[in-house]
PDB file of C-alpha atoms in Angstrom:
ATOM      1  CA  UNK A   1     113.430 105.291   9.630  1.00 68.00           C
ATOM      2  CA  UNK A   2     115.621 103.280   7.444  1.00 94.00           C
ATOM      3  CA  UNK A   3     115.799  99.553   8.086  1.00 95.00           C
ATOM      4  CA  UNK A   4     119.003  99.278  10.211  1.00 94.00           C
ATOM      5  CA  UNK A   5     117.242 101.592  12.849  1.00 94.00           C
ATOM      6  CA  UNK A   6     114.384  99.465  13.126  1.00 95.00           C
ATOM      7  CA  UNK A   7     116.228  96.305  13.177  1.00 95.00           C
ATOM      8  CA  UNK A   8     118.299  97.704  16.106  1.00 95.00           C
ATOM      9  CA  UNK A   9     115.412  98.851  17.496  1.00 95.00           C
ATOM     10  CA  UNK A  10     113.321  95.724  17.205  1.00 95.00           C
ATOM     11  CA  UNK A  11     116.289  93.845  18.917  1.00 96.00           C
ATOM     12  CA  UNK A  12     116.408  96.545  21.743  1.00 96.00           C
ATOM     13  CA  UNK A  13     112.915  95.273  22.248  1.00 94.00           C
ATOM     14  CA  UNK A  14     113.601  91.936  22.291  1.00 93.00           C
ATOM     15  CA  UNK A  15     115.784  92.021  24.765  1.00 93.00           C
ATOM     16  CA  UNK A  16     113.851  94.008  27.098  1.00 93.00           C
ATOM     17  CA  UNK A  17     110.614  91.627  26.546  1.00 86.00           C
ATOM     18  CA  UNK A  18     112.893  88.863  27.603  1.00 87.00           C
ATOM     19  CA  UNK A  19     114.274  91.002  30.502  1.00 88.00           C
ATOM     20  CA  UNK A  20     110.705  91.165  31.638  1.00 85.00           C
ATOM     21  CA  UNK A  21     109.550  88.024  31.381  1.00 80.00           C
ATOM     22  CA  UNK A  22     112.268  86.836  33.399  1.00 84.00           C
ATOM     23  CA  UNK A  23     112.053  89.105  36.001  1.00 83.00           C
ATOM     24  CA  UNK A  24     108.074  88.869  36.238  1.00 82.00           C
ATOM     25  CA  UNK A  25     107.306  85.147  35.320  1.00 79.00           C
ATOM     26  CA  UNK A  26     107.408  83.881  38.848  1.00 81.00           C
ATOM     27  CA  UNK A  27     103.940  86.437  39.110  1.00 89.00           C
ATOM     28  CA  UNK A  28     103.134  86.466  35.723  1.00 90.00           C
ATOM     29  CA  UNK A  29      99.826  84.100  36.047  1.00 93.00           C
ATOM     30  CA  UNK A  30      98.258  86.276  38.700  1.00 93.00           C
ATOM     31  CA  UNK A  31      99.180  89.336  37.277  1.00 93.00           C
ATOM     32  CA  UNK A  32      97.423  88.163  33.890  1.00 94.00           C
ATOM     33  CA  UNK A  33      94.356  86.972  35.688  1.00 96.00           C
ATOM     34  CA  UNK A  34      93.864  90.076  37.833  1.00 95.00           C
ATOM     35  CA  UNK A  35      94.099  92.039  34.232  1.00 95.00           C
ATOM     36  CA  UNK A  36      91.560  89.817  32.468  1.00 95.00           C
ATOM     37  CA  UNK A  37      89.399  90.780  36.107  1.00 93.00           C
ATOM     38  CA  UNK A  38      89.222  94.106  34.886  1.00 89.00           C
ATOM     39  CA  UNK A  39      87.775  95.528  31.407  1.00 86.00           C
ATOM     40  CA  UNK A  40      90.077  98.442  31.666  1.00 89.00           C
ATOM     41  CA  UNK A  41      93.156  95.947  31.441  1.00 92.00           C
ATOM     42  CA  UNK A  42      91.804  93.259  29.937  1.00 93.00           C
ATOM     43  CA  UNK A  43      93.234  94.280  26.611  1.00 92.00           C
ATOM     44  CA  UNK A  44      97.365  94.395  27.978  1.00 93.00           C
ATOM     45  CA  UNK A  45      96.222  90.747  30.007  1.00 94.00           C
ATOM     46  CA  UNK A  46      95.434  89.160  26.613  1.00 95.00           C
ATOM     47  CA  UNK A  47      99.057  90.293  25.299  1.00 91.00           C
ATOM     48  CA  UNK A  48     100.681  88.204  27.757  1.00 90.00           C
ATOM     49  CA  UNK A  49      97.824  85.066  28.340  1.00 94.00           C
ATOM     50  CA  UNK A  50      99.586  83.407  25.211  1.00 89.00           C
ATOM     51  CA  UNK A  51     102.862  83.122  27.204  1.00 86.00           C
ATOM     52  CA  UNK A  52     101.266  81.243  29.308  1.00 91.00           C
ATOM     53  CA  UNK A  53     101.588  77.568  29.719  1.00 92.00           C
ATOM     54  CA  UNK A  54      98.683  75.547  28.936  1.00 95.00           C
ATOM     55  CA  UNK A  55      98.045  74.689  33.045  1.00 95.00           C
ATOM     56  CA  UNK A  56      98.182  78.915  33.649  1.00 95.00           C
ATOM     57  CA  UNK A  57      95.771  79.181  30.847  1.00 96.00           C
ATOM     58  CA  UNK A  58      93.266  76.394  32.521  1.00 96.00           C
ATOM     59  CA  UNK A  59      93.403  78.540  35.958  1.00 96.00           C
ATOM     60  CA  UNK A  60      92.392  81.910  34.382  1.00 96.00           C
ATOM     61  CA  UNK A  61      89.410  80.028  32.710  1.00 96.00           C
ATOM     62  CA  UNK A  62      86.597  81.896  35.457  1.00 95.00           C
ATOM     63  CA  UNK A  63      88.244  85.290  34.263  1.00 95.00           C
ATOM     64  CA  UNK A  64      87.937  84.199  30.532  1.00 95.00           C
ATOM     65  CA  UNK A  65      84.127  83.141  30.983  1.00 93.00           C
ATOM     66  CA  UNK A  66      83.808  86.639  33.111  1.00 91.00           C
ATOM     67  CA  UNK A  67      84.896  88.275  29.731  1.00 91.00           C
ATOM     68  CA  UNK A  68      82.060  86.830  27.796  1.00 84.00           C
ATOM     69  CA  UNK A  69      79.670  89.803  29.475  1.00 76.00           C
ATOM     70  CA  UNK A  70      81.882  92.319  27.744  1.00 66.00           C
ATOM     71  CA  UNK A  71      81.028  92.973  23.701  1.00 71.00           C
ATOM     72  CA  UNK A  72      84.420  94.318  23.623  1.00 81.00           C
ATOM     73  CA  UNK A  73      86.372  91.243  24.987  1.00 89.00           C
ATOM     74  CA  UNK A  74      84.037  87.969  24.022  1.00 90.00           C
ATOM     75  CA  UNK A  75      85.690  88.256  20.626  1.00 91.00           C
ATOM     76  CA  UNK A  76      88.959  87.219  22.598  1.00 94.00           C
ATOM     77  CA  UNK A  77      87.877  85.432  25.254  1.00 94.00           C
ATOM     78  CA  UNK A  78      85.712  82.652  23.407  1.00 95.00           C
ATOM     79  CA  UNK A  79      88.909  81.686  21.042  1.00 96.00           C
ATOM     80  CA  UNK A  80      90.968  81.388  24.143  1.00 96.00           C
ATOM     81  CA  UNK A  81      88.586  79.061  25.958  1.00 97.00           C
ATOM     82  CA  UNK A  82      87.933  76.852  22.991  1.00 96.00           C
ATOM     83  CA  UNK A  83      91.371  76.230  22.438  1.00 97.00           C
ATOM     84  CA  UNK A  84      92.120  75.054  25.784  1.00 97.00           C
ATOM     85  CA  UNK A  85      92.113  71.120  26.121  1.00 96.00           C
ATOM     86  CA  UNK A  86      88.468  70.132  26.349  1.00 95.00           C
ATOM     87  CA  UNK A  87      88.474  67.653  29.256  1.00 96.00           C
ATOM     88  CA  UNK A  88      89.724  69.522  31.827  1.00 97.00           C
ATOM     89  CA  UNK A  89      87.224  72.509  30.635  1.00 97.00           C
ATOM     90  CA  UNK A  90      84.467  70.503  30.503  1.00 97.00           C
ATOM     91  CA  UNK A  91      85.080  69.412  34.455  1.00 96.00           C
ATOM     92  CA  UNK A  92      85.149  73.147  35.084  1.00 95.00           C
ATOM     93  CA  UNK A  93      83.239  74.852  32.922  1.00 97.00           C
ATOM     94  CA  UNK A  94      80.043  75.096  34.621  1.00 96.00           C
ATOM     95  CA  UNK A  95      81.598  76.023  37.781  1.00 95.00           C
ATOM     96  CA  UNK A  96      83.660  78.803  36.329  1.00 94.00           C
ATOM     97  CA  UNK A  97      80.773  80.381  34.802  1.00 94.00           C
ATOM     98  CA  UNK A  98      78.700  80.526  37.643  1.00 93.00           C
ATOM     99  CA  UNK A  99      79.968  84.142  39.154  1.00 90.00           C
ATOM    100  CA  UNK A 100      79.353  85.879  35.693  1.00 89.00           C
ATOM    101  CA  UNK A 101      75.671  84.123  35.490  1.00 93.00           C
ATOM    102  CA  UNK A 102      74.727  85.508  39.043  1.00 91.00           C
ATOM    103  CA  UNK A 103      74.521  89.091  37.292  1.00 84.00           C
ATOM    104  CA  UNK A 104      71.791  87.507  35.436  1.00 80.00           C
ATOM    105  CA  UNK A 105      72.562  89.918  32.257  1.00 90.00           C
ATOM    106  CA  UNK A 106      71.168  88.583  28.967  1.00 93.00           C
ATOM    107  CA  UNK A 107      74.410  89.014  27.064  1.00 91.00           C
ATOM    108  CA  UNK A 108      76.219  87.052  29.883  1.00 92.00           C
ATOM    109  CA  UNK A 109      73.977  83.956  29.382  1.00 95.00           C
ATOM    110  CA  UNK A 110      73.653  84.176  25.497  1.00 94.00           C
ATOM    111  CA  UNK A 111      77.446  84.376  25.430  1.00 94.00           C
ATOM    112  CA  UNK A 112      78.125  81.451  27.512  1.00 95.00           C
ATOM    113  CA  UNK A 113      75.718  79.670  25.496  1.00 96.00           C
ATOM    114  CA  UNK A 114      77.473  80.503  22.684  1.00 95.00           C
ATOM    115  CA  UNK A 115      80.732  79.003  24.149  1.00 96.00           C
ATOM    116  CA  UNK A 116      78.970  76.001  25.141  1.00 97.00           C
ATOM    117  CA  UNK A 117      77.673  75.305  21.809  1.00 96.00           C
ATOM    118  CA  UNK A 118      80.976  75.177  20.860  1.00 96.00           C
ATOM    119  CA  UNK A 119      82.470  73.253  23.591  1.00 97.00           C
ATOM    120  CA  UNK A 120      80.114  70.781  23.685  1.00 96.00           C
ATOM    121  CA  UNK A 121      76.963  70.029  22.063  1.00 95.00           C
ATOM    122  CA  UNK A 122      75.019  68.517  25.268  1.00 96.00           C
ATOM    123  CA  UNK A 123      76.203  71.042  27.575  1.00 97.00           C
ATOM    124  CA  UNK A 124      74.639  73.681  25.145  1.00 97.00           C
ATOM    125  CA  UNK A 125      71.537  71.950  25.636  1.00 97.00           C
ATOM    126  CA  UNK A 126      71.518  71.318  29.206  1.00 97.00           C
ATOM    127  CA  UNK A 127      72.286  74.872  29.648  1.00 98.00           C
ATOM    128  CA  UNK A 128      69.601  75.881  27.290  1.00 97.00           C
ATOM    129  CA  UNK A 129      67.118  74.121  29.206  1.00 97.00           C
ATOM    130  CA  UNK A 130      67.847  75.805  32.497  1.00 97.00           C
ATOM    131  CA  UNK A 131      67.803  79.066  30.551  1.00 97.00           C
ATOM    132  CA  UNK A 132      64.395  78.250  29.830  1.00 97.00           C
ATOM    133  CA  UNK A 133      63.616  77.836  33.277  1.00 96.00           C
ATOM    134  CA  UNK A 134      65.333  81.260  34.193  1.00 96.00           C
ATOM    135  CA  UNK A 135      63.383  84.331  35.707  1.00 95.00           C
ATOM    136  CA  UNK A 136      64.073  86.694  32.517  1.00 95.00           C
ATOM    137  CA  UNK A 137      61.867  86.215  29.859  1.00 96.00           C
ATOM    138  CA  UNK A 138      64.257  87.079  27.290  1.00 97.00           C
ATOM    139  CA  UNK A 139      66.506  84.572  28.775  1.00 96.00           C
ATOM    140  CA  UNK A 140      63.921  81.883  28.718  1.00 97.00           C
ATOM    141  CA  UNK A 141      63.365  83.218  25.148  1.00 97.00           C
ATOM    142  CA  UNK A 142      67.012  82.126  23.899  1.00 96.00           C
ATOM    143  CA  UNK A 143      66.927  78.872  25.729  1.00 97.00           C
ATOM    144  CA  UNK A 144      63.599  77.730  23.911  1.00 97.00           C
ATOM    145  CA  UNK A 145      65.149  79.204  20.375  1.00 96.00           C
ATOM    146  CA  UNK A 146      68.321  77.456  21.067  1.00 96.00           C
ATOM    147  CA  UNK A 147      66.151  74.040  21.987  1.00 96.00           C
ATOM    148  CA  UNK A 148      64.267  74.671  18.612  1.00 96.00           C
ATOM    149  CA  UNK A 149      67.062  75.261  16.323  1.00 93.00           C
ATOM    150  CA  UNK A 150      68.266  71.736  18.113  1.00 89.00           C
ATOM    151  CA  UNK A 151      64.900  69.884  17.439  1.00 90.00           C
ATOM    152  CA  UNK A 152      64.553  70.757  13.750  1.00 88.00           C
ATOM    153  CA  UNK A 153      68.202  70.023  12.881  1.00 74.00           C
TER     154      UNK A 153
END
């Protein structure tokens, strides 16, 4: 394809995208949150996540934490969470993580610990103590390891 055709196609794409956002603006937050709740749709939802306002992104915190259980999307969810305003995230992150943690999967607990480490060391320490008391021996071990690393630092 020559440059002129490429340029014209790109301009059409931009116009269509703008019309799309004008049409869907009122429902985009709920659509993105629904997409983030579904592994099959998360890729597309992340494409639109960056178009949300800061408050709209904050409202998707539970869905982002839910993706911490996914090896496929953790690498996108973690930086999205860490980039959110620290105060509002710290005020709600523990409550927002509970649904994900109820699954009791080791990967969920380890990935949320990783997010907590980036957000606030004290939050991560408290969570590691909680992990130490978990019924699952592997989760307990991760909690003990984290606390050991803290004490040796």
